[in-house]
Short mmCIF file of C-alpha atoms and ligand atoms in Angstrom, two decimals:
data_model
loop_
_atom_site.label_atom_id
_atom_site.label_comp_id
_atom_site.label_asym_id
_atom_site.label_seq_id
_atom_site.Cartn_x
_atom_site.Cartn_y
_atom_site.Cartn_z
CA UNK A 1 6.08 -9.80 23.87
CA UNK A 2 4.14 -6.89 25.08
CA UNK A 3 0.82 -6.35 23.94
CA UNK A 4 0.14 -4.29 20.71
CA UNK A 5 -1.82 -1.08 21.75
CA UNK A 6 -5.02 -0.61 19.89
CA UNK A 7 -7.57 2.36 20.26
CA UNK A 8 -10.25 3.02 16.69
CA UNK A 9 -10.33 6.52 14.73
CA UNK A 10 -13.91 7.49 15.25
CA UNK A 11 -14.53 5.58 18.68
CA UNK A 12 -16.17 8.13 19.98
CA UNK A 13 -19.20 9.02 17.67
CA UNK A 14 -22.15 6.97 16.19
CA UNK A 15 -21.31 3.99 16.71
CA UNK A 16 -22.52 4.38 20.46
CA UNK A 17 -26.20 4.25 21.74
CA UNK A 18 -24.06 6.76 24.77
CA UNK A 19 -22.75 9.48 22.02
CA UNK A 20 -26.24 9.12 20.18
CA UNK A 21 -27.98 10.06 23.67
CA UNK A 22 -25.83 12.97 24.75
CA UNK A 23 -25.86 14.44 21.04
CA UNK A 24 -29.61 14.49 21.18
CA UNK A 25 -30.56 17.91 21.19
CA UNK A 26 -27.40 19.14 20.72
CA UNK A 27 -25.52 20.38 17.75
CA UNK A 28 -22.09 18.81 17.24
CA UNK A 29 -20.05 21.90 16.99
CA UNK A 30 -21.77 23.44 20.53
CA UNK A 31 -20.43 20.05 21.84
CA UNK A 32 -17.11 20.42 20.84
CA UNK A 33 -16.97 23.64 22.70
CA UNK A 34 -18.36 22.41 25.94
CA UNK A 35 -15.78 20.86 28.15
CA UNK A 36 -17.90 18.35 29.99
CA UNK A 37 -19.51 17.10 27.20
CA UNK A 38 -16.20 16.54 25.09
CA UNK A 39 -14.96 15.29 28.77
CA UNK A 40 -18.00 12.65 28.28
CA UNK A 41 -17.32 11.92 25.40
CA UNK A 42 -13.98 11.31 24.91
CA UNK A 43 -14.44 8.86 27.81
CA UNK A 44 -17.50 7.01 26.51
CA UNK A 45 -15.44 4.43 24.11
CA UNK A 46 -12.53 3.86 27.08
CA UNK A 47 -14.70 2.30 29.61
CA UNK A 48 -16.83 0.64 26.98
CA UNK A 49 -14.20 -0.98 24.91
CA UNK A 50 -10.79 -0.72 26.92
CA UNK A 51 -8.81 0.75 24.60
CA UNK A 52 -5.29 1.61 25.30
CA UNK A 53 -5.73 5.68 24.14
CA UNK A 54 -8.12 7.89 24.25
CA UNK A 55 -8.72 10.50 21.71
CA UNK A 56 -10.07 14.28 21.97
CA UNK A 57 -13.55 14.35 20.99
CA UNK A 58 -13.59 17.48 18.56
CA UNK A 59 -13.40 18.05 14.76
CA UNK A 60 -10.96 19.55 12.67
CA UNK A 61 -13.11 22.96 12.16
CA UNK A 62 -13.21 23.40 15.83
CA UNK A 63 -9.84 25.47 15.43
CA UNK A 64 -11.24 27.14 11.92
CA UNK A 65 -14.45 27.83 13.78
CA UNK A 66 -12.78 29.35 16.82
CA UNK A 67 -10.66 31.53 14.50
CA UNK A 68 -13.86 33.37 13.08
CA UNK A 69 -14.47 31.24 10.18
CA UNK A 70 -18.46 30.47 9.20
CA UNK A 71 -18.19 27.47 9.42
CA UNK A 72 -20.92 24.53 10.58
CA UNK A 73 -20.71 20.84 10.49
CA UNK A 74 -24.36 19.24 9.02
CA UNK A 75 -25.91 16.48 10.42
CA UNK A 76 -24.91 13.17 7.69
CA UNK A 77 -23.08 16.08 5.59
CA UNK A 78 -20.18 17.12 7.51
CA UNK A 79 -18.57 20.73 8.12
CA UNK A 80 -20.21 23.60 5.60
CA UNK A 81 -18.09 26.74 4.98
CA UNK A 82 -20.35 29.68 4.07
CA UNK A 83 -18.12 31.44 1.83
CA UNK A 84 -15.57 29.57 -0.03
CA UNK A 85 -11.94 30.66 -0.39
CA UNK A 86 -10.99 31.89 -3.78
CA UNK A 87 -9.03 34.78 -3.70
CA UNK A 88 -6.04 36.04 -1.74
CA UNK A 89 -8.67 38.44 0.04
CA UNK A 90 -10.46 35.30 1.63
CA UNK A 91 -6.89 34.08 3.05
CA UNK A 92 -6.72 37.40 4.87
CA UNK A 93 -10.00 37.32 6.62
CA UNK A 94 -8.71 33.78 8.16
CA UNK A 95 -7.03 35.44 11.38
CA UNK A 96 -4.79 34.10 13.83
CA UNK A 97 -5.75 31.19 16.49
CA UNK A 98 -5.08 32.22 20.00
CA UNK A 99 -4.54 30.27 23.01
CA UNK A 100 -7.77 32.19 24.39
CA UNK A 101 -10.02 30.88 21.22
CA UNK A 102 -9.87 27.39 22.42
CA UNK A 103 -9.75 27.81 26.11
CA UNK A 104 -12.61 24.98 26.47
CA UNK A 105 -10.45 22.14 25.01
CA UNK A 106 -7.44 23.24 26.93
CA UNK A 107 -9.94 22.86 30.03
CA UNK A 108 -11.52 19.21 28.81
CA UNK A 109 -7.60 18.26 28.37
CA UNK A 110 -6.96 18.95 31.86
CA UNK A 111 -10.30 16.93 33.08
CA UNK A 112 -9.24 14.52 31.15
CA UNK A 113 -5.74 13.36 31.53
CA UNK A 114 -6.67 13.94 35.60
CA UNK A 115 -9.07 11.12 35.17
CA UNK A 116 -7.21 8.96 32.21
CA UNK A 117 -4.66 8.16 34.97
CA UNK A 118 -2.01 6.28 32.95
CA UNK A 119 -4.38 6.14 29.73
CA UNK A 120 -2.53 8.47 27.11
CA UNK A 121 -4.74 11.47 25.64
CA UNK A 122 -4.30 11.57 21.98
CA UNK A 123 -4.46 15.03 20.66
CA UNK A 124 -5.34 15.77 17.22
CA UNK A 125 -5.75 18.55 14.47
CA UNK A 126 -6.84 18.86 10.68
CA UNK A 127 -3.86 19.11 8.02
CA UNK A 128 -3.66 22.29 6.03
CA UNK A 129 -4.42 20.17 2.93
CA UNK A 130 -7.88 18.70 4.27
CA UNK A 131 -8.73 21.97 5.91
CA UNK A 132 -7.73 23.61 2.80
CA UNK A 133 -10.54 21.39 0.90
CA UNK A 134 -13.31 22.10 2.96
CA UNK A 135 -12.41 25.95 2.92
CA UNK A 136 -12.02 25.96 -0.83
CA UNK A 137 -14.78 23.35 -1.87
CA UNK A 138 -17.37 24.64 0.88
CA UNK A 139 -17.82 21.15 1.94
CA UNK A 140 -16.84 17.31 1.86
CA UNK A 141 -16.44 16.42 -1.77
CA UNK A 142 -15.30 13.77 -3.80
CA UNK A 143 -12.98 14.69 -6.53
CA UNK A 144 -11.65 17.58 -4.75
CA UNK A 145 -11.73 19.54 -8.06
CA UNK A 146 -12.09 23.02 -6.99
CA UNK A 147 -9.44 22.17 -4.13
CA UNK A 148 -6.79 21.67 -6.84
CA UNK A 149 -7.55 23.91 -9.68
CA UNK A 150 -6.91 26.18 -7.38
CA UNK A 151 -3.96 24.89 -6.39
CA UNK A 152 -2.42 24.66 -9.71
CA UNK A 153 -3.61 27.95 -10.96
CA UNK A 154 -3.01 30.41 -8.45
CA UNK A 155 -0.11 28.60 -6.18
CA UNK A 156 0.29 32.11 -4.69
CA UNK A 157 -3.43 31.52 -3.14
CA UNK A 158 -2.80 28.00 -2.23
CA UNK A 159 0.77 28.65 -0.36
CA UNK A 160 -0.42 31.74 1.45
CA UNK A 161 -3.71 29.48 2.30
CA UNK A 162 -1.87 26.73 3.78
CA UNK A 163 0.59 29.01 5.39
CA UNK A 164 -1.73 30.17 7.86
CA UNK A 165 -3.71 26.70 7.82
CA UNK A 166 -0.29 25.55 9.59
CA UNK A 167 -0.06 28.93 11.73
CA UNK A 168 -4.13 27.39 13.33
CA UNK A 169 -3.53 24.03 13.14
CA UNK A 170 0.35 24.46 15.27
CA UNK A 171 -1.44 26.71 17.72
CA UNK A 172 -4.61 24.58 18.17
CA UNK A 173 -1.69 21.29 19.13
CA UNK A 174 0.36 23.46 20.93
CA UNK A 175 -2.75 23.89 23.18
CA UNK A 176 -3.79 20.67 23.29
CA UNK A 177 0.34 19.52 24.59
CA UNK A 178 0.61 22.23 26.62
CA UNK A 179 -2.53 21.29 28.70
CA UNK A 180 -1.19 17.72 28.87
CA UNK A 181 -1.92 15.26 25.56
CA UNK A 182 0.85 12.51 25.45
CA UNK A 183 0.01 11.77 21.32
CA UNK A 184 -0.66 14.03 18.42
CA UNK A 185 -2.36 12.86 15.46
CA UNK A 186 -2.25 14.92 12.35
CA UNK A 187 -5.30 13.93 9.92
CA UNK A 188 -4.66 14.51 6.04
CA UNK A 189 -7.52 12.32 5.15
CA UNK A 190 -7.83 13.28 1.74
CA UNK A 191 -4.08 14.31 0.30
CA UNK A 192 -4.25 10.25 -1.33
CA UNK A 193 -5.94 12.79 -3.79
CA UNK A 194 -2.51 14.00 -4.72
CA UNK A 195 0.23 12.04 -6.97
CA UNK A 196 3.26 12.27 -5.03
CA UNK A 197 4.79 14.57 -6.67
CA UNK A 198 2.50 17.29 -6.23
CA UNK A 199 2.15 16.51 -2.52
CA UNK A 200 5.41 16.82 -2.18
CA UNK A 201 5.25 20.55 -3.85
CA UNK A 202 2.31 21.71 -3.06
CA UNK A 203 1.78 19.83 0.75
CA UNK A 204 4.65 18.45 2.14
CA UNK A 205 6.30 21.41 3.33
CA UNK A 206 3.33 22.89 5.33
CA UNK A 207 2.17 19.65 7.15
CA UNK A 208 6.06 19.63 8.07
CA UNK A 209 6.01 23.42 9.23
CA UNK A 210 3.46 21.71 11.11
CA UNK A 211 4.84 18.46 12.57
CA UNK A 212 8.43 20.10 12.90
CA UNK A 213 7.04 23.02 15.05
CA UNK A 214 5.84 20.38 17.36
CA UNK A 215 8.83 18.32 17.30
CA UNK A 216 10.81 21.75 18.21
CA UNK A 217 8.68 22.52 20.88
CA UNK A 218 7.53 19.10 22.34
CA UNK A 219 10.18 16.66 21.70
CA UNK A 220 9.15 14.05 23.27
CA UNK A 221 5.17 13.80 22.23
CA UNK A 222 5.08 11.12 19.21
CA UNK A 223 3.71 12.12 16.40
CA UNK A 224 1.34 10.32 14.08
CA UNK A 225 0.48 11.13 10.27
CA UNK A 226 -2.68 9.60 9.12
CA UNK A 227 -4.28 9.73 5.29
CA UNK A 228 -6.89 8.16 3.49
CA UNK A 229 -5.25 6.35 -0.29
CA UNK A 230 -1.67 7.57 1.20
CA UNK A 231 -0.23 3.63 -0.03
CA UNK A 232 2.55 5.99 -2.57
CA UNK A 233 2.52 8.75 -0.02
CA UNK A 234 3.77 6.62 2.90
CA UNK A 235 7.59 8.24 2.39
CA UNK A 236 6.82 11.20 1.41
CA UNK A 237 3.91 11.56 4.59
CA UNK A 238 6.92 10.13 6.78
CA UNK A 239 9.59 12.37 6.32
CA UNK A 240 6.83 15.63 7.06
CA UNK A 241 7.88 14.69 10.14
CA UNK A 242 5.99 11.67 11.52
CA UNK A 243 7.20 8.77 14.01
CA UNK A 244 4.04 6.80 13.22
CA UNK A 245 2.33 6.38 10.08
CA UNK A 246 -1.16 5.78 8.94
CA UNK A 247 -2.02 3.09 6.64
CA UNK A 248 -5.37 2.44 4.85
CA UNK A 249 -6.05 -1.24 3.71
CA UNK A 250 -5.09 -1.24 0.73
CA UNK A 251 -1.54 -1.36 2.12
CA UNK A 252 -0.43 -4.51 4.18
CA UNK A 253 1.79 -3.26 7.02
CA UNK A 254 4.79 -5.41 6.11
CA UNK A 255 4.60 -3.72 2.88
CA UNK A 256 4.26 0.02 4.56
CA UNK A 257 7.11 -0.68 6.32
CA UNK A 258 9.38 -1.87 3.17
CA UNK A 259 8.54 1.35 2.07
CA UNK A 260 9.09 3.51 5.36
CA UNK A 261 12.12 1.57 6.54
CA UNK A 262 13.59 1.50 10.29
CA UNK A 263 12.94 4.74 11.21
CA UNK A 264 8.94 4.78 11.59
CA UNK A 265 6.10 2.69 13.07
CA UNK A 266 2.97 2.45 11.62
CA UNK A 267 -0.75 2.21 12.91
CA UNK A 268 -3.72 1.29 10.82
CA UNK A 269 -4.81 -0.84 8.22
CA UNK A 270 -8.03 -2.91 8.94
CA UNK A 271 -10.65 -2.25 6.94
CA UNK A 272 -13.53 -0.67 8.51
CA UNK A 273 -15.95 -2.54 6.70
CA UNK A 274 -14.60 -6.02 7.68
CA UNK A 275 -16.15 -4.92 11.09
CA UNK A 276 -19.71 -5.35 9.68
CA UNK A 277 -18.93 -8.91 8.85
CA UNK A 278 -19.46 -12.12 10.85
CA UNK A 279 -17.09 -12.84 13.69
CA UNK A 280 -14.68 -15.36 11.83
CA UNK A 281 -14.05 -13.07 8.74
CA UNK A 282 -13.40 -9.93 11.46
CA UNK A 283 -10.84 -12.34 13.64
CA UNK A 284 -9.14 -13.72 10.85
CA UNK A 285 -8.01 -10.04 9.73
CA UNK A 286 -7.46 -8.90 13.18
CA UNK A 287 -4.84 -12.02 13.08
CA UNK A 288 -3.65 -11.00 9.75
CA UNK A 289 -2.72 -7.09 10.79
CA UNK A 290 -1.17 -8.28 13.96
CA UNK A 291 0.83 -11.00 11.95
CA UNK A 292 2.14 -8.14 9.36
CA UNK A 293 2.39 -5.05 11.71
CA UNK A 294 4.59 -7.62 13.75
CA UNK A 295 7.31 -6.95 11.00
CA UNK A 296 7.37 -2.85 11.92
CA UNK A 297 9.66 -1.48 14.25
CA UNK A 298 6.36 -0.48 15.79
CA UNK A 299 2.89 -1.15 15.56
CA UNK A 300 -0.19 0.60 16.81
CA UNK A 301 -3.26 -1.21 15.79
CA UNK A 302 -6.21 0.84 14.49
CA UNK A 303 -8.59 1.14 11.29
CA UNK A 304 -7.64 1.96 7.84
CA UNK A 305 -10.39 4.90 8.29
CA UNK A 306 -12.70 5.83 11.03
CA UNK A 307 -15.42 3.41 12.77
CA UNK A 308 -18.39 3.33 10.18
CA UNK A 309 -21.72 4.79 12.18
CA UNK A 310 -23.80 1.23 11.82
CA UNK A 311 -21.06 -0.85 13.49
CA UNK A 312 -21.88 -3.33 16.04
CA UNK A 313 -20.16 -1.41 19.35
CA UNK A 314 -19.92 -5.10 20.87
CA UNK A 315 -17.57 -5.99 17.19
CA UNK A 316 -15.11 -3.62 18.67
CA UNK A 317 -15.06 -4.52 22.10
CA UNK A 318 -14.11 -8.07 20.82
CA UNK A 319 -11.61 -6.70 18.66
CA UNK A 320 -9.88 -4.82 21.52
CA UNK A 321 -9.40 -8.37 23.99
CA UNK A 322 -8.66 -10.38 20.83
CA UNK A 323 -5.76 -7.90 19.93
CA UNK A 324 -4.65 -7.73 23.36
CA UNK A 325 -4.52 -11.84 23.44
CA UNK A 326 -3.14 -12.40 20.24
CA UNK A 327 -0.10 -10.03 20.98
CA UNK A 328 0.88 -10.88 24.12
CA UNK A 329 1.43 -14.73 22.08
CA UNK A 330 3.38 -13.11 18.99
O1 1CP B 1 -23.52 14.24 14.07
C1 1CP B 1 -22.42 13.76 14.44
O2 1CP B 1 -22.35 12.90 15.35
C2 1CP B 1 -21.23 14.31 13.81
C3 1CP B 1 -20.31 13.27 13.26
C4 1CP B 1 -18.90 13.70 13.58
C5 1CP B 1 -18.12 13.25 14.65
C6 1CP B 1 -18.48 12.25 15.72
C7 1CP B 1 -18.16 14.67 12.87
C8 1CP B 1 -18.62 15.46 11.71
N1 1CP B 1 -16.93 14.81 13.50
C9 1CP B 1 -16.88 13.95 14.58
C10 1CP B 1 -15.79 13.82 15.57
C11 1CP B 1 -14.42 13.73 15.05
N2 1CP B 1 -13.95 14.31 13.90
C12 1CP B 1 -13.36 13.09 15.72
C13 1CP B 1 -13.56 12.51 17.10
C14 1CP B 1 -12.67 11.68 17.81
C15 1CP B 1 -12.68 10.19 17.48
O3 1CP B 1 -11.99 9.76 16.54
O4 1CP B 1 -13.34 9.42 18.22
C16 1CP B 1 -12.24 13.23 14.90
C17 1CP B 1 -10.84 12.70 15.13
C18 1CP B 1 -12.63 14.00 13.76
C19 1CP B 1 -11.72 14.43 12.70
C20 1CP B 1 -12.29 14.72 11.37
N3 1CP B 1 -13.37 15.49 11.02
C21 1CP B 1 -11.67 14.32 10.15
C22 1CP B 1 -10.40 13.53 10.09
C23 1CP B 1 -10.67 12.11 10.39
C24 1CP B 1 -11.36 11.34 9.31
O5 1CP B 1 -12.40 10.73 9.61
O6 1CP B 1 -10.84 11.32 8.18
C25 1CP B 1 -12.43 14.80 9.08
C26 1CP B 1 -12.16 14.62 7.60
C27 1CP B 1 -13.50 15.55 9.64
C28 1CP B 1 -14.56 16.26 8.91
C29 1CP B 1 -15.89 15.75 9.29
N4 1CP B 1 -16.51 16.08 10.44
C30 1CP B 1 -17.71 15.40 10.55
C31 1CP B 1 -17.82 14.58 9.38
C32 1CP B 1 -18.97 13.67 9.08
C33 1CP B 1 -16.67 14.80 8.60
C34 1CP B 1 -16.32 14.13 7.28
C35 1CP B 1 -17.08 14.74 6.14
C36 1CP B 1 -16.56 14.28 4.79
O7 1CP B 1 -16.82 13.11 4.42
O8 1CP B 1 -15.86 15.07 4.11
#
């Protein structure tokens, strides 16, 4: 059989003594606006590890940021919105993402599929739930409290909100194709914070407007849906629009795909912790993905979450060969 592709959410970043060096003296979102930095970047974990995809180095405020929010992202906090959304007013200041906005990652994509060679680009952008959180919340939070009373008390806010949340986040992949990604990744990292029910109200039709803009436009760029605690979301996350589907680990992949059926593959699943334990514990549940994901109609291996910062870069490199090996035997 061929070998399963595998590439790590978060493989560029702190787990590298490389990233740590170039980020030095230099903020994170002024290098996600320089093109040969997020050039560098991006390329850092693809000769290190040999993984079979790269993936953008950016963040999902880079297309709020570029739109004229205030927004920053903190060293160990994460991106910081200076004035909350609340009102219907605050939706209005949010303009319109143009091409123009974003012209440096447009540029890095071109650097960087010319030197990828046959390596596909993966191109990714924030949900409009998870960007909704950090605009409503003002930061990374853990309940997401403020995120949903708003949603349930003043739906007008949240729809109109999201609404142009999926106007950025189309325009900031249409970008990213057009200059030449072969992947997309959506990221709804935190809608697990949502029963199903409500993320299929309150969610599910803007991360489609989303996915099935794309789909219209680009047909034939797969599409990937990825969420943190998504286990009774899988379906619903699915039929937004995805052809691959993330999975945390606290969903096997056999059981993911019970749930998706034939239609979708699915990429994910090993814990990101299980990488800070000793070599035997980390190969048995490389084995035990592999063996599950073998009963998708697809499988792209990958974390349930992103690389942790105080991972052991060597860990990964190990877990790249041994899921290449292991594979090409299944
Ligand atoms: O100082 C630093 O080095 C900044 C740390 C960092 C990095 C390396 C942040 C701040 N963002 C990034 C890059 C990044 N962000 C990538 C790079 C590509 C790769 O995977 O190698 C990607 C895909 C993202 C996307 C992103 N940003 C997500 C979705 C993915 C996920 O991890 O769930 C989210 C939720 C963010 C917000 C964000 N940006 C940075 C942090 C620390 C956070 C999370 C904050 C929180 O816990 O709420």
């Amino acid at each position: 059989m061929a070998q399963t592709p595998v590439w790590f959410m978060r493989q560029a970043g702190r787990s590298l003594p490389e990233y740590r060096a170039v980020r030095a003296e230099i903020p994170m979102l002024e290098a996600c606006r320089t093109p040969e930095l997020i050039f560098e970047i991006t390329m850092q974990p693809v000769r290190r590890h040999g993984v079979d995809a790269a993936i953008l180095f950016s963040d999902i405020v880079v297309p709020l940021a570029a739109a004229g929010v205030d927004v920053d992202i903190r060293p160990g906090v994460g991106p910081v919105v200076a004035k909350p959304v609340v009102a219907l007013e605050d939706v209005a200041a949010i303009r319109s993402l143009h091409a123009d906005d974003v012209r440096f990652v447009a540029d890095a994509v071109g650097m960087l599929v010319r030197d990828l060679g046959a390596t596909p680009l993966i191109g990714f952008a924030g949900a409009p739930f998870t960007l909704a959180s950090y605009l409503i919340e003002g930061g990374p939070s853990r309940t997401h409290a403020r995120t949903k009373a708003l949603m349930y008390g003043a739906p007008d806010v949240w729809h109109a909100l999201c609404s142009r949340l999926a106007e950025i986040t189309l325009e900031f992949l249409r970008v990213q194709a057009a200059a030449g990604v072969s992947v997309v990744q959506l990221f709804d990292s935190w809608a697990g914070a949502l029963s199903e029910a409500d993320y299929r109200r309150f969610v599910l039709p803007h991360s489609a407007a989303v996915l099935g803009g794309m789909s219209a436009e680009f047909p034939e760029l797969p599409r990937i849906h990825f969420g943190v605690g998504t286990g009774e979301l899988l379906v619903a996350m699915g039929e937004a629009g995805a052809d691959v589907v993330g999975v945390d680990w606290r969903t096997p992949l056999d059981v993911a795909t019970a749930r998706l059926g034939p239609g979708r593959a699915v990429q994910g699943n090993l814990d990101p912790c299980v990488l800070l334990a000793p070599w035997p514990v980390v190969e048995a549940e490389v084995r035990r993905v592999l063996h599950e994901g073998s009963a998708a109609p697809g499988h792209v291996f990958n974390l349930g979450h992103g690389v942790l910062p105080e991972t052991d870069p060597d860990v990964l490199t190990r877990v790249v060969s041994l899921v290449h090996d292991v594979s090409a035997r299944l």
